[in-house]
Coordinates of C-alpha atoms in Angstrom, one line a residue:
X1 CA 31.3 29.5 -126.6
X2 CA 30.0 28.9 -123.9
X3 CA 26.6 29.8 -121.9
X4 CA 26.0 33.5 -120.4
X5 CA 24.5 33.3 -116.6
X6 CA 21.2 35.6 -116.4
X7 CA 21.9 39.6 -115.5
X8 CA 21.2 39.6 -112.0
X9 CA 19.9 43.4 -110.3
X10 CA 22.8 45.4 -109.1
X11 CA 20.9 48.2 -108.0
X12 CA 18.6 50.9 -109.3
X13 CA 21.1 52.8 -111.8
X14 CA 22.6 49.5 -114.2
X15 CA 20.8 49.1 -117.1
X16 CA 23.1 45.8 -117.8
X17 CA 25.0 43.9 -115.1
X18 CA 29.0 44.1 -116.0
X19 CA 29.3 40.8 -114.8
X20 CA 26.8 39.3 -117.1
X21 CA 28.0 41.0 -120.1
X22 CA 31.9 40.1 -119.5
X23 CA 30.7 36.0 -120.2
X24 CA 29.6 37.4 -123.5
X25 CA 31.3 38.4 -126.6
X26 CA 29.2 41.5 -128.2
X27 CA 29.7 40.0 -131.7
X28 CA 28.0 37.0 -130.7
X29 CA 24.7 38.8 -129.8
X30 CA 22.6 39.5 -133.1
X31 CA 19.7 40.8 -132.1
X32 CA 18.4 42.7 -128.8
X33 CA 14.7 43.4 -127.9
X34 CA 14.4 46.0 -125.5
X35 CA 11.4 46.7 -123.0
X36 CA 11.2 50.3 -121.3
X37 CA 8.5 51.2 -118.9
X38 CA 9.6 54.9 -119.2
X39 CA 10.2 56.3 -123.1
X40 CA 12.1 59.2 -121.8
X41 CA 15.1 56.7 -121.1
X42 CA 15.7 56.1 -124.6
X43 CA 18.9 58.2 -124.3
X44 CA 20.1 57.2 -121.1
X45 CA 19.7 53.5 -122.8
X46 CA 21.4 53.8 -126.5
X47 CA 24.2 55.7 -124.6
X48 CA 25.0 52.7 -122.4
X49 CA 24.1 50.1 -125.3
X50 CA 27.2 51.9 -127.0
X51 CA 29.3 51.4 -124.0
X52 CA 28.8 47.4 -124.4
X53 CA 28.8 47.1 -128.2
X54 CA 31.0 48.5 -131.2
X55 CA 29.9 48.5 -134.6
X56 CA 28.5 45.8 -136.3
X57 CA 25.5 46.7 -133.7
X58 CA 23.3 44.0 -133.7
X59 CA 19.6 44.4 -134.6
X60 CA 17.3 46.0 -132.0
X61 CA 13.9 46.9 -131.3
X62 CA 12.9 49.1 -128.3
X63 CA 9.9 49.0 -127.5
X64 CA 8.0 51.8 -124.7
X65 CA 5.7 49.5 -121.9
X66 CA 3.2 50.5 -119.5
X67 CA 5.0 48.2 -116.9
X68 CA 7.0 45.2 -115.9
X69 CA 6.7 42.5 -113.8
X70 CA 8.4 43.4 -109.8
X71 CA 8.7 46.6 -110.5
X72 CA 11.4 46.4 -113.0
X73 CA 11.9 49.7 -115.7
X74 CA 14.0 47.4 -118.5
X75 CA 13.8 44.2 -119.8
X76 CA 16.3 43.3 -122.2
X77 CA 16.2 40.0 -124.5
X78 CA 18.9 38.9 -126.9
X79 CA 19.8 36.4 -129.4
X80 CA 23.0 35.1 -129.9
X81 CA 24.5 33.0 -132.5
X82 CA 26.6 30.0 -130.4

């Protein structure tokens, strides 16, 4: 497999750039660690996690922040097995 470029902004409403997520294979990704700078978009979130990933779901911890650097509201990291 190979390597997945880093998500790049699209604008204010993409929680995950479409173009980042086609180079990877959701099976792939094990584990995702999710930063949010607002709680309330917990719903908002899982509903567009389940737009990018079918069951097995990989492991995930979300994770409410007070901020993040540049004024950013999510911060997604994930492991993948290559």
């Amino acid at each position: 497999m190979g390597s997945c470029a880093a998500p790049s902004a699209k604008g204010d409403d993409k929680f995950i750039t479409t173009d980042y997520l086609q180079q990877c294979r959701d099976r792939d990704i094990v584990k995702l660690n999710a930063y949010l700078t607002d709680v309330n978009m917990f719903p908002r979130f899982n509903a567009i996690m389940s737009e990018y990933f079918s069951p097995p779901y990989p492991a995930r911890a979300t994770l409410g922040i007070a901020a993040l650097p540049q004024g950013a509201v999510i911060e997604i990291e994930a492991i993948m097995v290559l």
